[in-house]
Amino acid sequence: MARRLQKVGTNSGNNGCPTLYEDPATGNYVVQGERVDDPAELGQLDHLTSDEGAVTVPRELLANFGPKEPVHVPQYVSFEDFDVMFRSLAHSAWRLETRRRYASDEETATYWEFAAAGRVDWDLMDPWCVERRQQVALGKRFERVRIVDQPATEGQRYLLDNARRNRAVGEDIRTLTRAQADELRLPEEDFWIFDARVVALLHFDGEDRMTGVELITDPVRVLRYCQAREAAWHHASVS
């Protein structure tokens, strides 16, 4: 069914372009403007697909008719699209792990192997390992800091053993104690930073299951996470 658009405003006089429209049902906007067709200009846009287009929007159109109230609307991506981000990144991915337990770990055979033997014989040829080595071979960096309690929980001990696998495929992993993290006032959140410009904030439920991935692209908020990364990385140690 076609959307019913409402005209918000125009700078065009009576020739119809440029104009801003709103979809009242969703609050989304549609912009009518001059198409960008220059391949050199289109090539500068991030991940433009064959289903997408670009138009030129005069600054005054947005200033005069764009939304004025600051409203934060969380932007979520599917787990499938989140996985793609690890292949499409340009140069770096950095993770902070803060939780005492991850329910998904406990559903793996390697977790129960660790619980029984205290060590895992990691398969370095599984698809995840192969993909990560391929990305590292392209010059991309994968780094993470794991916060560990004293004493460490069983889930944290499993991940400390898992670090052998991560390092074997080219990741750089360091640890911080919970006390150090608290002293540094690090966020009590799990997140990835991609290329220092996009944060993927991981959401969990009360059973420690990941429920969603929220993207944060606001430069001010991204900077706060980057500042946390700098503090954590500086104080963390190789375990």
C-alpha positions as CSV (number, residue, x, y, z in Angstrom):
1,M,0.0,0.0,0.0
2,A,1.4,3.4,-1.0
3,R,2.2,5.8,1.8
4,R,0.1,8.9,2.3
5,L,2.6,11.8,2.3
6,Q,2.1,15.2,3.8
7,K,3.9,18.2,2.3
8,V,6.0,19.9,5.1
9,G,7.6,22.7,3.2
10,T,9.5,23.8,0.1
11,N,12.1,26.3,-1.0
12,S,11.2,25.9,-4.7
13,G,8.5,28.5,-5.3
14,N,6.1,26.7,-7.6
15,N,8.4,24.3,-9.5
16,G,8.1,21.5,-7.0
17,C,11.8,20.9,-6.1
18,P,13.3,20.8,-3.5
19,T,10.5,19.8,-1.2
20,L,10.2,17.9,2.1
21,Y,7.4,15.5,2.9
22,E,6.5,13.5,6.0
23,D,4.9,10.1,6.4
24,P,2.6,10.7,9.4
25,A,2.3,7.0,10.0
26,T,6.0,6.5,10.8
27,G,7.4,10.1,11.2
28,N,9.9,9.4,8.4
29,Y,10.7,12.0,5.7
30,V,10.8,11.9,2.0
31,V,12.9,14.5,0.1
32,Q,12.3,15.6,-3.4
33,G,15.4,17.1,-4.9
34,E,17.9,17.2,-7.7
35,R,19.3,13.7,-8.3
36,V,23.0,13.1,-7.7
37,D,24.2,11.2,-10.8
38,D,27.9,11.9,-10.9
39,P,29.7,8.5,-10.4
40,A,32.6,10.3,-8.6
41,E,30.1,11.8,-6.1
42,L,28.1,8.6,-5.7
43,G,31.4,6.8,-5.0
44,Q,31.9,8.9,-1.9
45,L,28.7,7.6,-0.3
46,D,29.0,4.8,2.2
47,H,27.5,1.4,1.1
48,L,25.1,2.9,-1.5
49,T,23.0,-0.1,-2.9
50,S,21.3,-0.5,-6.2
51,D,18.0,0.2,-4.5
52,E,19.1,3.5,-3.1
53,G,19.5,7.0,-4.6
54,A,20.8,10.4,-3.5
55,V,19.4,13.9,-3.9
56,T,20.8,17.3,-3.1
57,V,19.1,19.0,-0.2
58,P,19.6,22.7,0.3
59,R,20.6,23.5,3.9
60,E,17.8,26.1,4.3
61,L,15.2,23.4,3.4
62,L,16.2,21.3,6.4
63,A,16.7,24.4,8.6
64,N,13.3,25.7,7.9
65,F,11.2,22.6,7.7
66,G,13.2,19.7,9.4
67,P,12.2,18.5,12.9
68,K,13.3,20.9,15.6
69,E,12.8,18.8,18.7
70,P,15.6,16.5,19.8
71,V,14.2,13.0,19.8
72,H,16.4,9.9,20.3
73,V,15.0,7.0,18.3
74,P,17.2,3.9,18.8
75,Q,18.4,2.3,15.6
76,Y,18.6,-1.5,15.7
77,V,20.1,-3.8,13.1
78,S,19.5,-7.5,12.7
79,F,22.0,-10.1,13.9
80,E,22.7,-10.9,10.2
81,D,23.5,-7.3,9.4
82,F,25.6,-7.1,12.5
83,D,27.7,-10.0,11.3
84,V,28.2,-8.3,8.0
85,M,29.8,-5.3,9.8
86,F,32.8,-7.5,10.7
87,R,33.5,-8.0,7.0
88,S,32.6,-4.5,5.7
89,L,34.6,-2.5,8.2
90,A,37.5,-0.4,6.8
91,H,40.2,-0.7,9.4
92,S,39.3,-1.6,13.0
93,A,36.8,-3.2,15.3
94,W,37.2,-2.8,19.1
95,R,35.2,-4.6,21.8
96,L,34.5,-4.0,25.5
97,E,33.2,-7.1,27.3
98,T,31.7,-6.3,30.7
99,R,29.4,-9.2,31.6
100,R,30.0,-12.0,34.1
101,R,28.2,-14.5,32.0
102,Y,27.0,-15.0,28.4
103,A,24.2,-17.5,28.0
104,S,25.1,-18.2,24.4
105,D,28.5,-19.5,25.5
106,E,26.9,-22.1,27.7
107,E,25.1,-23.5,24.6
108,T,28.3,-24.5,23.0
109,A,30.2,-27.8,23.2
110,T,33.4,-26.0,23.9
111,Y,32.0,-24.5,27.1
112,W,31.2,-27.9,28.5
113,E,34.6,-29.2,27.3
114,F,36.1,-26.4,29.4
115,A,33.9,-27.1,32.3
116,A,35.0,-30.7,32.3
117,A,38.7,-30.3,31.5
118,G,39.6,-26.7,32.3
119,R,40.9,-26.2,28.7
120,V,39.5,-26.4,25.2
121,D,41.1,-27.9,22.1
122,W,40.0,-25.0,19.8
123,D,39.3,-25.7,16.2
124,L,41.2,-23.0,14.3
125,M,39.7,-24.0,11.0
126,D,36.0,-23.3,11.9
127,P,34.2,-20.7,9.8
128,W,34.6,-17.9,12.4
129,C,38.4,-18.4,12.6
130,V,38.8,-18.6,8.9
131,E,36.9,-15.4,8.3
132,R,38.7,-13.5,11.1
133,R,42.1,-14.6,9.7
134,Q,41.0,-13.4,6.2
135,Q,40.0,-10.0,7.6
136,V,43.3,-9.6,9.6
137,A,45.2,-10.6,6.4
138,L,43.6,-7.5,4.7
139,G,45.2,-5.3,7.4
140,K,42.2,-4.9,9.6
141,R,42.6,-4.7,13.4
142,F,40.4,-6.6,15.9
143,E,40.9,-5.7,19.5
144,R,39.0,-6.2,22.7
145,V,39.2,-5.7,26.5
146,R,37.6,-8.2,28.8
147,I,36.6,-7.1,32.3
148,V,37.3,-9.9,34.8
149,D,36.0,-10.2,38.4
150,Q,38.2,-11.4,41.2
151,P,37.7,-14.2,41.5
152,A,36.7,-14.8,37.9
153,T,33.3,-16.4,37.2
154,E,33.2,-19.7,35.3
155,G,32.0,-17.8,32.2
156,Q,35.0,-15.4,32.4
157,R,37.5,-18.3,32.9
158,Y,36.1,-19.9,29.7
159,L,36.6,-16.6,27.8
160,L,40.1,-16.3,29.1
161,D,40.8,-19.7,27.6
162,N,39.0,-18.6,24.5
163,A,41.5,-15.8,24.2
164,R,44.1,-18.4,22.9
165,R,41.8,-18.9,19.9
166,N,41.3,-15.2,19.3
167,R,45.0,-14.5,19.4
168,A,45.7,-17.4,17.1
169,V,43.6,-15.8,14.4
170,G,45.1,-12.3,14.8
171,E,43.0,-10.5,17.5
172,D,44.7,-8.5,20.3
173,I,43.0,-9.2,23.6
174,R,43.6,-7.6,27.0
175,T,42.0,-7.7,30.4
176,L,41.0,-5.4,33.2
177,T,39.9,-6.2,36.6
178,R,36.4,-5.1,37.7
179,A,38.0,-2.8,40.2
180,Q,40.1,-1.1,37.6
181,A,37.1,-0.7,35.3
182,D,35.1,0.9,38.1
183,E,38.0,3.2,39.0
184,L,38.2,4.3,35.3
185,R,34.4,4.7,35.3
186,L,34.0,2.6,32.2
187,P,30.5,2.1,30.8
188,E,28.8,-1.0,32.2
189,E,27.9,-1.9,28.7
190,D,29.0,-4.3,26.1
191,F,29.8,-2.7,22.7
192,W,31.9,-2.8,19.6
193,I,33.4,0.3,17.9
194,F,33.8,0.1,14.2
195,D,36.3,2.3,12.4
196,A,36.0,4.8,15.3
197,R,32.7,6.1,13.9
198,V,30.0,3.6,14.6
199,V,29.2,1.9,17.9
200,A,27.2,-1.3,18.1
201,L,25.7,-1.4,21.6
202,L,24.8,-4.9,22.6
203,H,21.6,-5.4,24.6
204,F,20.9,-8.4,27.0
205,D,18.0,-9.6,28.9
206,G,17.9,-10.8,32.6
207,E,18.9,-14.3,31.5
208,D,22.2,-12.9,29.9
209,R,20.9,-13.5,26.4
210,M,21.7,-10.9,23.7
211,T,18.4,-9.4,22.5
212,G,19.5,-6.8,20.1
213,V,22.2,-4.6,18.5
214,E,21.7,-0.8,18.6
215,L,23.8,1.3,16.3
216,I,25.0,4.7,17.6
217,T,26.3,7.1,14.9
218,D,25.9,10.4,16.7
219,P,29.5,11.7,16.7
220,V,29.2,13.1,20.3
221,R,28.0,9.8,21.7
222,V,30.6,7.8,19.6
223,L,33.3,10.0,21.0
224,R,32.3,9.1,24.6
225,Y,32.7,5.4,23.7
226,C,36.0,6.1,22.0
227,Q,37.3,7.9,25.1
228,A,36.3,4.8,27.2
229,R,38.2,2.7,24.7
230,E,41.3,4.8,25.1
231,A,41.2,4.5,28.9
232,A,40.5,0.8,28.9
233,W,43.2,0.0,26.3
234,H,45.8,2.0,28.1
235,H,45.3,0.3,31.5
236,A,44.5,-3.2,30.3
237,S,47.1,-6.0,30.4
238,V,47.7,-9.0,28.2
239,S,46.5,-12.1,30.1
